[in-house]
Amino acid sequence: MSSVVLDKVSKVYPGGYLAVDRLSLRAEDGEFLVLLGPSGCGKSTLLRMIAGLEEITEGDLWLDGQIANHLAPRDRDVAMVFQNGALYPHRTVRGNMAFPLEIAKEDPATVRARVTELSKALHIDEQLDRRPATLSGGQRQRVAMGRAIVRQPKLFLMDEPLSNLDAGMRTELRMEISSLVRSLGVTTIYVTHDQVEALTLADRIAILNRGVLQDIGTPGQIYNDPATAFTAAFLSSQQLNLLAATVRTPQNQYVMLDFGPHQLIMPWNDPRAYAVSQHVGTQIIVGLRPDGLAPAPESYEGPSFYGRVRALEYHGHEWLAYAECGVPAVPVPEPPDPRGRAEALGHTEGGLRRVMRRMFGNHQEPQDQEQVGQHVGSGFHRRADLIVRLGVRPSWRAGDPAKIAVDLSRLMLFTQDGARIDPPRR
Ligand code: ADP
């Protein structure tokens, strides 16, 4: 078992590309830590630095209490599984799995026993004499996993090991990885861009964007109590409603979130009220998951928005409604992109947006006639289509007037640059 500590670790690739920016985190002994984030955010770079396959530009890596920046990969006692678990094509399954033990000059009887035992746990004991080319993708990944585990490393690093498999196989192998790794008690760092994989597998999730750590916590903590708007949006299975509101405190009676045509009242005894009131007169971002909204009768007097249903969408297990209420939408705030070079080339989405802004002025371009924006405070915003979960039987039809009850306890409150206003509990 092993603990891993990253202390303000950065990676600059040749040519000046900053892939990881002063990132600090700790994986405890025996922990299953998932690195989650969109493609290109620096997850693999981080994993490869821990493995010793990529040099650390700045900062320190500690393995089991020892500084490890300059340790050769073979001296780190780390095993790695990649997306495409490259196997030795001319060796059988048994030969592939036995390989790490053979180079460690283990006694052949021990090797045989260990490979047989592990192949049973991985459900590939009937394929032991076959070559990789004759196996399915799922079986090949099991062999790759077996080869990595067989010599019981101190640390297990996995880089999207399931992403080449079909959905059914992914789910099956996901469960097996979880139980196998936990039964071995080996510290595991697992990279994925799939939020479901992260939520189902992790003891804790570290979420990255543009090389910057956004949040770290248990799946429940970062889903229900996210530290940034990016985390909240990335972990929402349906699109997160992100709205712009101006904070007011009329006659100091309560805190009001003013969305323009609608207001929500937060009483002073709400634990978040004081923190929000510090932003009085300025615009903040309010995040609301579709399941924090519900259709309400016309007579409902609780916190609500009012508008019209634009469209319904059938998702098999539920319906979603898109309701136009005249409230202003905001895009997911991105951390400032430190990668000047990439941005100058206009290669990142953020970079492109900035180029558009320089060409068309400092606002989001209107999408169509229906979505022409409005000015709120100092910014210009598209009107939001609020996404509301309706369950298996929709109570609305397209074109209906819509009263939408808002569960105030589910509001997530962020500054304009996406940081949480009321501190998350960790
Ligand atoms: P992820 O695993 O999150 O998809 P990576 O760590 O692979 O992201 O890459 C992070 C960023 O660094 C990407 O923009 C990628 O293009 C860049 N990058 C990765 N490897 C290299 C390299 N060898 N040289 C230059 N840039 C690289």
Short mmCIF file of C-alpha atoms and ligand atoms in Angstrom, two decimals:
data_model
loop_
_atom_site.label_atom_id
_atom_site.label_comp_id
_atom_site.label_asym_id
_atom_site.label_seq_id
_atom_site.Cartn_x
_atom_site.Cartn_y
_atom_site.Cartn_z
CA MET A 1 0.00 0.00 0.00
CA SER A 2 1.11 3.51 -0.65
CA SER A 3 0.09 7.11 -0.23
CA VAL A 4 0.58 9.66 -3.01
CA VAL A 5 1.03 13.38 -2.44
CA LEU A 6 1.27 15.98 -5.19
CA ASP A 7 2.47 19.35 -3.96
CA LYS A 8 1.92 22.25 -6.39
CA VAL A 9 2.84 20.09 -9.35
CA SER A 10 2.98 21.69 -12.81
CA LYS A 11 3.76 20.31 -16.23
CA VAL A 12 4.91 22.45 -19.12
CA TYR A 13 5.37 20.50 -22.36
CA PRO A 14 8.12 21.49 -24.77
CA GLY A 15 6.88 24.52 -26.67
CA GLY A 16 5.45 26.10 -23.50
CA TYR A 17 2.16 24.21 -23.21
CA LEU A 18 1.00 24.28 -19.57
CA ALA A 19 -0.90 21.00 -19.15
CA VAL A 20 -1.07 20.87 -15.32
CA ASP A 21 -1.03 24.00 -13.20
CA ARG A 22 0.18 23.95 -9.55
CA LEU A 23 -1.95 20.97 -8.61
CA SER A 24 -1.96 19.63 -5.05
CA LEU A 25 -3.76 16.52 -3.82
CA ARG A 26 -3.30 13.48 -1.65
CA ALA A 27 -4.39 9.87 -2.21
CA GLU A 28 -4.45 7.97 1.05
CA ASP A 29 -3.23 4.43 1.61
CA GLY A 30 -5.69 2.02 -0.02
CA GLU A 31 -7.84 4.79 -1.45
CA PHE A 32 -9.58 4.62 -4.85
CA LEU A 33 -9.12 8.15 -6.21
CA VAL A 34 -10.67 9.07 -9.56
CA LEU A 35 -9.28 11.92 -11.69
CA LEU A 36 -12.23 13.25 -13.67
CA GLY A 37 -12.43 15.97 -16.30
CA PRO A 38 -13.02 16.70 -19.97
CA SER A 39 -10.65 15.48 -22.63
CA GLY A 40 -7.39 17.45 -22.66
CA CYS A 41 -7.67 18.73 -19.06
CA GLY A 42 -4.40 17.09 -18.00
CA LYS A 43 -5.53 13.83 -16.35
CA SER A 44 -3.20 11.51 -18.26
CA THR A 45 -0.31 13.92 -17.88
CA LEU A 46 -0.81 13.82 -14.12
CA LEU A 47 -0.99 10.03 -14.06
CA ARG A 48 2.12 9.73 -16.23
CA MET A 49 4.02 12.06 -13.90
CA ILE A 50 3.08 9.82 -10.96
CA ALA A 51 4.25 6.78 -12.93
CA GLY A 52 7.53 8.49 -13.82
CA LEU A 53 6.80 8.41 -17.56
CA GLU A 54 6.67 12.20 -17.75
CA GLU A 55 9.02 14.63 -16.03
CA ILE A 56 7.54 16.99 -13.41
CA THR A 57 8.34 20.58 -14.41
CA GLU A 58 7.70 22.11 -11.00
CA GLY A 59 6.47 20.96 -7.58
CA ASP A 60 6.96 17.73 -5.66
CA LEU A 61 5.67 14.17 -5.83
CA TRP A 62 5.80 12.09 -2.65
CA LEU A 63 5.25 8.32 -2.72
CA ASP A 64 4.86 6.71 0.70
CA GLY A 65 6.45 9.70 2.40
CA GLN A 66 9.49 9.74 0.10
CA ILE A 67 10.15 12.44 -2.46
CA ALA A 68 9.87 10.67 -5.80
CA ASN A 69 10.32 13.28 -8.57
CA HIS A 70 13.50 11.69 -9.83
CA LEU A 71 12.83 8.01 -9.12
CA ALA A 72 12.99 5.81 -12.23
CA PRO A 73 9.60 4.27 -13.12
CA ARG A 74 10.79 0.76 -12.19
CA ASP A 75 11.74 1.98 -8.70
CA ARG A 76 8.26 3.32 -7.96
CA ASP A 77 6.51 -0.06 -7.65
CA VAL A 78 3.65 1.23 -9.74
CA ALA A 79 1.53 -0.74 -12.22
CA MET A 80 -0.36 0.96 -15.00
CA VAL A 81 -3.29 -0.05 -17.21
CA PHE A 82 -4.04 1.97 -20.33
CA GLN A 83 -7.14 2.47 -22.45
CA ASN A 84 -5.81 0.00 -24.94
CA GLY A 85 -4.09 -2.51 -22.66
CA ALA A 86 -1.31 -3.44 -25.10
CA LEU A 87 -0.56 -7.13 -24.60
CA TYR A 88 2.31 -9.22 -25.95
CA PRO A 89 0.68 -10.71 -29.08
CA HIS A 90 2.79 -13.87 -29.19
CA ARG A 91 2.27 -14.78 -25.56
CA THR A 92 -0.82 -16.54 -24.30
CA VAL A 93 -3.06 -15.03 -21.63
CA ARG A 94 -1.09 -17.02 -19.07
CA GLY A 95 2.21 -15.82 -20.58
CA ASN A 96 1.09 -12.20 -20.50
CA MET A 97 -0.07 -12.38 -16.91
CA ALA A 98 3.01 -14.27 -15.78
CA PHE A 99 5.46 -11.91 -17.46
CA PRO A 100 6.02 -9.41 -14.59
CA LEU A 101 6.61 -12.30 -12.16
CA GLU A 102 8.99 -14.03 -14.56
CA ILE A 103 11.19 -10.95 -14.85
CA ALA A 104 11.12 -10.65 -11.09
CA LYS A 105 12.50 -14.25 -11.15
CA GLU A 106 9.69 -15.66 -9.03
CA ASP A 107 9.59 -19.39 -8.51
CA PRO A 108 7.59 -21.01 -11.42
CA ALA A 109 5.19 -22.86 -9.11
CA THR A 110 4.31 -19.59 -7.35
CA VAL A 111 3.86 -17.88 -10.72
CA ARG A 112 1.50 -20.59 -11.91
CA ALA A 113 -0.55 -20.53 -8.73
CA ARG A 114 -0.82 -16.75 -8.68
CA VAL A 115 -1.83 -16.50 -12.34
CA THR A 116 -4.44 -19.23 -11.95
CA GLU A 117 -5.94 -17.62 -8.87
CA LEU A 118 -6.07 -14.16 -10.43
CA SER A 119 -7.47 -15.42 -13.74
CA LYS A 120 -10.41 -16.89 -11.80
CA ALA A 121 -11.06 -13.57 -10.07
CA LEU A 122 -10.99 -11.86 -13.47
CA HIS A 123 -13.16 -14.55 -15.16
CA ILE A 124 -10.52 -15.37 -17.78
CA ASP A 125 -9.47 -18.75 -16.39
CA GLU A 126 -10.93 -20.51 -19.45
CA GLN A 127 -8.90 -18.35 -21.81
CA LEU A 128 -5.49 -18.94 -20.22
CA ASP A 129 -4.03 -20.72 -23.25
CA ARG A 130 -5.35 -18.32 -25.86
CA ARG A 131 -3.50 -15.49 -27.61
CA PRO A 132 -4.70 -11.86 -27.31
CA ALA A 133 -5.86 -11.69 -30.96
CA THR A 134 -8.54 -14.32 -30.25
CA LEU A 135 -10.02 -12.44 -27.27
CA SER A 136 -12.81 -9.85 -27.07
CA GLY A 137 -11.98 -6.26 -26.06
CA GLY A 138 -13.33 -6.88 -22.57
CA GLN A 139 -11.26 -10.03 -22.12
CA ARG A 140 -8.12 -8.23 -23.32
CA GLN A 141 -8.66 -5.51 -20.72
CA ARG A 142 -9.08 -8.18 -18.04
CA VAL A 143 -5.75 -9.68 -19.06
CA ALA A 144 -4.11 -6.23 -18.99
CA MET A 145 -5.55 -5.71 -15.54
CA GLY A 146 -4.33 -9.13 -14.42
CA ARG A 147 -0.83 -8.43 -15.70
CA ALA A 148 -0.76 -5.16 -13.77
CA ILE A 149 -2.09 -6.62 -10.52
CA VAL A 150 -0.21 -9.91 -10.53
CA ARG A 151 2.88 -8.68 -8.73
CA GLN A 152 0.81 -6.70 -6.22
CA PRO A 153 2.20 -3.23 -6.82
CA LYS A 154 2.06 -0.52 -4.18
CA LEU A 155 0.16 1.74 -6.49
CA PHE A 156 -2.23 1.03 -9.31
CA LEU A 157 -2.68 3.65 -12.07
CA MET A 158 -5.46 3.23 -14.63
CA ASP A 159 -5.92 5.49 -17.64
CA GLU A 160 -9.45 5.18 -19.05
CA PRO A 161 -9.27 1.36 -18.98
CA LEU A 162 -12.92 0.93 -19.96
CA SER A 163 -13.41 3.57 -22.60
CA ASN A 164 -12.87 1.25 -25.60
CA LEU A 165 -15.51 -1.23 -24.43
CA ASP A 166 -19.20 -1.33 -25.23
CA ALA A 167 -21.67 -0.12 -22.61
CA GLY A 168 -22.63 -3.55 -21.22
CA MET A 169 -19.03 -4.68 -20.86
CA ARG A 170 -18.11 -1.36 -19.27
CA THR A 171 -20.68 -1.75 -16.54
CA GLU A 172 -19.68 -5.35 -15.86
CA LEU A 173 -15.96 -4.68 -15.72
CA ARG A 174 -16.51 -1.52 -13.69
CA MET A 175 -18.07 -3.55 -10.89
CA GLU A 176 -15.31 -6.11 -11.06
CA ILE A 177 -12.50 -3.55 -10.98
CA SER A 178 -14.10 -2.00 -7.96
CA SER A 179 -14.38 -5.22 -5.97
CA LEU A 180 -11.00 -6.59 -7.06
CA VAL A 181 -9.03 -3.45 -6.30
CA ARG A 182 -10.77 -3.00 -2.97
CA SER A 183 -10.16 -6.60 -1.98
CA LEU A 184 -6.44 -6.12 -2.69
CA GLY A 185 -6.37 -2.82 -0.79
CA VAL A 186 -3.97 -1.27 -3.32
CA THR A 187 -4.04 2.52 -3.61
CA THR A 188 -5.55 3.25 -7.03
CA ILE A 189 -5.64 6.37 -9.15
CA TYR A 190 -8.09 6.03 -12.00
CA VAL A 191 -8.50 8.47 -14.89
CA THR A 192 -11.81 8.94 -16.69
CA HIS A 193 -13.89 11.58 -18.46
CA ASP A 194 -17.08 9.66 -17.61
CA GLN A 195 -18.95 11.08 -14.63
CA VAL A 196 -20.94 7.88 -14.05
CA GLU A 197 -17.73 5.85 -13.83
CA ALA A 198 -16.31 8.40 -11.41
CA LEU A 199 -19.38 8.52 -9.19
CA THR A 200 -19.76 4.72 -9.05
CA LEU A 201 -16.11 3.77 -8.54
CA ALA A 202 -14.47 6.44 -6.44
CA ASP A 203 -13.80 6.79 -2.74
CA ARG A 204 -13.02 10.38 -3.71
CA ILE A 205 -13.10 12.27 -7.00
CA ALA A 206 -10.64 14.99 -8.02
CA ILE A 207 -12.11 17.03 -10.86
CA LEU A 208 -9.84 18.95 -13.26
CA ASN A 209 -10.37 21.58 -15.91
CA ARG A 210 -7.63 23.14 -18.02
CA GLY A 211 -4.94 21.66 -15.84
CA VAL A 212 -6.43 23.18 -12.67
CA LEU A 213 -7.93 21.19 -9.76
CA GLN A 214 -11.56 22.27 -9.43
CA ASP A 215 -12.72 20.19 -6.51
CA ILE A 216 -11.93 17.08 -4.52
CA GLY A 217 -14.26 15.10 -2.30
CA THR A 218 -16.42 12.01 -1.99
CA PRO A 219 -18.88 11.46 -4.85
CA GLY A 220 -21.71 12.64 -2.59
CA GLN A 221 -19.83 15.77 -1.57
CA ILE A 222 -18.89 16.93 -5.02
CA TYR A 223 -22.28 16.07 -6.54
CA ASN A 224 -24.44 17.65 -3.85
CA ASP A 225 -22.09 20.33 -2.60
CA PRO A 226 -19.77 21.25 -5.52
CA ALA A 227 -17.01 23.82 -4.99
CA THR A 228 -17.30 25.35 -8.47
CA ALA A 229 -19.92 25.89 -11.16
CA PHE A 230 -17.75 23.83 -13.51
CA THR A 231 -17.95 20.83 -11.14
CA ALA A 232 -21.70 21.23 -10.75
CA ALA A 233 -22.21 21.38 -14.52
CA PHE A 234 -19.82 18.55 -15.32
CA LEU A 235 -21.52 16.19 -12.86
CA SER A 236 -25.10 16.93 -13.95
CA SER A 237 -26.57 14.10 -15.98
CA GLN A 238 -29.04 16.55 -17.48
CA GLN A 239 -27.84 20.00 -18.36
CA LEU A 240 -27.54 22.22 -15.30
CA ASN A 241 -29.62 25.41 -15.33
CA LEU A 242 -27.15 28.25 -14.79
CA LEU A 243 -28.86 31.60 -14.30
CA ALA A 244 -27.69 35.15 -13.68
CA ALA A 245 -29.20 36.94 -10.68
CA THR A 246 -28.51 40.25 -8.97
CA VAL A 247 -28.34 40.12 -5.17
CA ARG A 248 -30.52 42.62 -3.29
CA THR A 249 -31.42 43.06 0.37
CA PRO A 250 -34.56 45.27 0.29
CA GLN A 251 -34.85 47.15 3.62
CA ASN A 252 -32.65 44.46 5.02
CA GLN A 253 -35.72 42.20 5.37
CA TYR A 254 -34.33 39.25 3.42
CA VAL A 255 -31.92 38.40 0.63
CA MET A 256 -33.46 38.62 -2.82
CA LEU A 257 -32.10 36.92 -5.93
CA ASP A 258 -33.35 39.11 -8.75
CA PHE A 259 -33.56 37.35 -12.12
CA GLY A 260 -35.23 40.32 -13.86
CA PRO A 261 -38.81 39.16 -14.42
CA HIS A 262 -38.69 36.84 -11.37
CA GLN A 263 -37.26 37.00 -7.88
CA LEU A 264 -36.51 34.36 -5.28
CA ILE A 265 -36.48 35.26 -1.61
CA MET A 266 -33.94 33.78 0.76
CA PRO A 267 -34.85 34.47 4.41
CA TRP A 268 -32.09 35.58 6.78
CA ASN A 269 -32.30 32.30 8.66
CA ASP A 270 -31.14 30.44 5.55
CA PRO A 271 -27.55 29.37 6.36
CA ARG A 272 -26.37 30.73 2.98
CA ALA A 273 -28.02 34.15 3.32
CA TYR A 274 -25.14 35.97 5.00
CA ALA A 275 -22.54 34.78 2.48
CA VAL A 276 -24.82 35.74 -0.43
CA SER A 277 -25.58 39.15 1.07
CA GLN A 278 -21.88 40.00 0.83
CA HIS A 279 -22.49 40.24 -2.93
CA VAL A 280 -25.31 42.77 -2.69
CA GLY A 281 -25.68 44.88 -5.81
CA THR A 282 -23.63 42.49 -7.94
CA GLN A 283 -24.51 39.68 -10.24
CA ILE A 284 -24.00 36.06 -9.19
CA ILE A 285 -24.63 32.71 -10.85
CA VAL A 286 -27.39 30.46 -9.57
CA GLY A 287 -27.19 26.76 -10.45
CA LEU A 288 -30.31 24.61 -10.39
CA ARG A 289 -30.46 20.96 -11.40
CA PRO A 290 -33.63 19.96 -13.28
CA ASP A 291 -34.70 17.82 -10.32
CA GLY A 292 -34.70 20.91 -8.08
CA LEU A 293 -37.58 22.23 -10.18
CA ALA A 294 -41.09 20.80 -10.41
CA PRO A 295 -44.37 21.69 -12.11
CA ALA A 296 -46.66 23.50 -9.67
CA PRO A 297 -50.37 24.39 -9.76
CA GLU A 298 -51.34 27.96 -10.71
CA SER A 299 -52.29 28.60 -7.07
CA TYR A 300 -48.81 27.66 -5.72
CA GLU A 301 -47.44 30.49 -3.59
CA GLY A 302 -43.98 29.16 -2.72
CA PRO A 303 -40.74 30.12 -4.50
CA SER A 304 -41.38 29.77 -8.22
CA PHE A 305 -40.82 30.91 -11.79
CA TYR A 306 -43.56 31.42 -14.29
CA GLY A 307 -43.42 31.01 -18.06
CA ARG A 308 -44.38 28.81 -20.97
CA VAL A 309 -43.41 25.27 -21.98
CA ARG A 310 -41.42 25.44 -25.22
CA ALA A 311 -40.83 21.73 -25.73
CA LEU A 312 -40.99 18.34 -24.07
CA GLU A 313 -38.37 15.66 -24.49
CA TYR A 314 -38.90 11.94 -23.94
CA HIS A 315 -35.97 10.15 -22.26
CA GLY A 316 -37.51 6.71 -21.79
CA HIS A 317 -37.49 6.67 -18.00
CA GLU A 318 -38.71 10.27 -17.73
CA TRP A 319 -39.82 13.41 -19.56
CA LEU A 320 -37.97 16.71 -19.49
CA ALA A 321 -39.60 20.07 -20.14
CA TYR A 322 -37.90 23.16 -21.55
CA ALA A 323 -39.70 26.19 -20.13
CA GLU A 324 -39.13 29.79 -21.16
CA CYS A 325 -39.45 32.10 -18.15
CA GLY A 326 -37.46 35.13 -19.29
CA VAL A 327 -34.67 34.44 -16.82
CA PRO A 328 -31.13 35.05 -18.05
CA ALA A 329 -28.84 32.06 -18.74
CA VAL A 330 -25.08 32.12 -18.37
CA PRO A 331 -22.48 29.75 -19.83
CA VAL A 332 -20.38 27.57 -17.53
CA PRO A 333 -17.62 29.83 -16.22
CA GLU A 334 -14.18 28.56 -17.18
CA PRO A 335 -11.09 29.23 -15.12
CA PRO A 336 -8.76 31.68 -16.86
CA ASP A 337 -6.92 29.66 -19.49
CA PRO A 338 -3.24 29.76 -18.53
CA ARG A 339 -2.27 28.18 -21.80
CA GLY A 340 -1.52 31.35 -23.71
CA ARG A 341 -0.04 29.50 -26.62
CA ALA A 342 -3.06 27.30 -27.26
CA GLU A 343 -5.38 30.26 -26.91
CA ALA A 344 -3.43 32.45 -29.29
CA LEU A 345 -3.84 29.71 -31.88
CA GLY A 346 -7.59 29.70 -31.20
CA HIS A 347 -7.45 25.94 -30.62
CA THR A 348 -9.46 25.75 -27.43
CA GLU A 349 -13.18 26.34 -27.14
CA GLY A 350 -12.43 29.17 -24.68
CA GLY A 351 -9.97 30.65 -27.16
CA LEU A 352 -12.51 30.56 -29.94
CA ARG A 353 -15.09 32.20 -27.73
CA ARG A 354 -12.64 34.96 -26.93
CA VAL A 355 -11.87 35.49 -30.62
CA MET A 356 -15.62 35.72 -31.32
CA ARG A 357 -15.98 38.20 -28.50
CA ARG A 358 -13.25 40.37 -29.95
CA MET A 359 -15.04 40.29 -33.32
CA PHE A 360 -18.63 40.68 -32.16
CA GLY A 361 -18.38 42.60 -28.91
CA ASN A 362 -18.49 41.56 -25.29
CA HIS A 363 -21.55 39.35 -25.29
CA GLN A 364 -22.76 35.90 -26.20
CA GLU A 365 -23.99 35.77 -29.75
CA PRO A 366 -27.81 35.36 -29.86
CA GLN A 367 -28.69 31.84 -31.00
CA ASP A 368 -31.99 32.50 -32.77
CA GLN A 369 -34.95 34.86 -32.67
CA GLU A 370 -36.55 32.99 -29.78
CA GLN A 371 -33.45 33.31 -27.67
CA VAL A 372 -32.57 36.94 -28.18
CA GLY A 373 -31.02 38.04 -24.94
CA GLN A 374 -31.55 40.85 -22.49
CA HIS A 375 -29.39 43.10 -20.38
CA VAL A 376 -29.22 42.23 -16.71
CA GLY A 377 -26.92 44.29 -14.54
CA SER A 378 -23.82 44.97 -16.57
CA GLY A 379 -23.89 41.77 -18.70
CA PHE A 380 -25.80 40.58 -21.72
CA HIS A 381 -27.47 37.20 -21.47
CA ARG A 382 -29.40 34.70 -23.48
CA ARG A 383 -32.83 33.87 -22.05
CA ALA A 384 -32.77 30.47 -20.39
CA ASP A 385 -34.90 27.53 -21.25
CA LEU A 386 -35.31 26.10 -17.78
CA ILE A 387 -35.02 22.33 -17.83
CA VAL A 388 -37.55 20.66 -15.52
CA ARG A 389 -37.88 16.94 -14.75
CA LEU A 390 -41.44 15.73 -15.19
CA GLY A 391 -41.23 12.04 -14.30
CA VAL A 392 -42.82 9.24 -16.34
CA ARG A 393 -46.13 11.03 -17.08
CA PRO A 394 -45.77 14.61 -18.27
CA SER A 395 -48.22 17.01 -16.65
CA TRP A 396 -47.53 19.65 -19.32
CA ARG A 397 -47.79 19.93 -23.09
CA ALA A 398 -45.76 22.20 -25.34
CA GLY A 399 -47.27 25.70 -25.31
CA ASP A 400 -48.85 25.32 -21.84
CA PRO A 401 -48.30 28.04 -19.26
CA ALA A 402 -45.82 26.75 -16.70
CA LYS A 403 -45.57 27.49 -13.02
CA ILE A 404 -42.33 26.02 -11.75
CA ALA A 405 -41.75 25.39 -8.06
CA VAL A 406 -38.14 25.97 -7.02
CA ASP A 407 -36.61 23.91 -4.22
CA LEU A 408 -34.59 26.65 -2.52
CA SER A 409 -32.47 24.12 -0.66
CA ARG A 410 -31.16 22.92 -4.04
CA LEU A 411 -29.91 26.32 -5.22
CA MET A 412 -26.17 26.39 -5.84
CA LEU A 413 -24.65 29.84 -5.60
CA PHE A 414 -21.49 30.91 -7.41
CA THR A 415 -19.58 34.10 -8.09
CA GLN A 416 -19.29 35.20 -11.72
CA ASP A 417 -16.02 33.35 -12.10
CA GLY A 418 -17.65 30.14 -10.89
CA ALA A 419 -16.42 29.83 -7.27
CA ARG A 420 -18.94 28.78 -4.60
CA ILE A 421 -20.28 31.65 -2.50
CA ASP A 422 -21.27 29.61 0.56
CA PRO A 423 -18.28 27.39 1.34
CA PRO A 424 -18.80 23.69 0.51
CA ARG A 425 -18.58 21.28 3.46
CA ARG A 426 -15.55 19.00 3.24
P1 ADP B 1 -6.44 14.25 -20.73
O1 ADP B 1 -5.81 12.99 -20.24
O2 ADP B 1 -7.19 14.98 -19.66
O3 ADP B 1 -7.27 14.06 -21.97
P2 ADP B 1 -3.72 15.01 -21.38
O4 ADP B 1 -3.02 14.97 -20.07
O5 ADP B 1 -3.50 13.86 -22.30
O6 ADP B 1 -5.27 15.27 -21.15
O7 ADP B 1 -3.30 16.33 -22.13
C1 ADP B 1 -3.38 17.60 -21.53
C2 ADP B 1 -2.97 18.63 -22.56
O8 ADP B 1 -1.58 18.52 -22.83
C3 ADP B 1 -3.70 18.44 -23.89
O9 ADP B 1 -4.06 19.69 -24.39
C4 ADP B 1 -2.66 17.77 -24.75
O10 ADP B 1 -2.84 18.13 -26.11
C5 ADP B 1 -1.35 18.31 -24.20
N1 ADP B 1 -0.28 17.32 -24.37
C6 ADP B 1 -0.30 16.04 -23.97
N2 ADP B 1 0.88 15.42 -24.26
C7 ADP B 1 1.65 16.35 -24.87
C8 ADP B 1 2.99 16.38 -25.41
N3 ADP B 1 3.75 15.27 -25.35
N4 ADP B 1 3.43 17.53 -25.94
C9 ADP B 1 2.67 18.65 -25.96
N5 ADP B 1 1.42 18.71 -25.47
C10 ADP B 1 0.90 17.60 -24.93
#
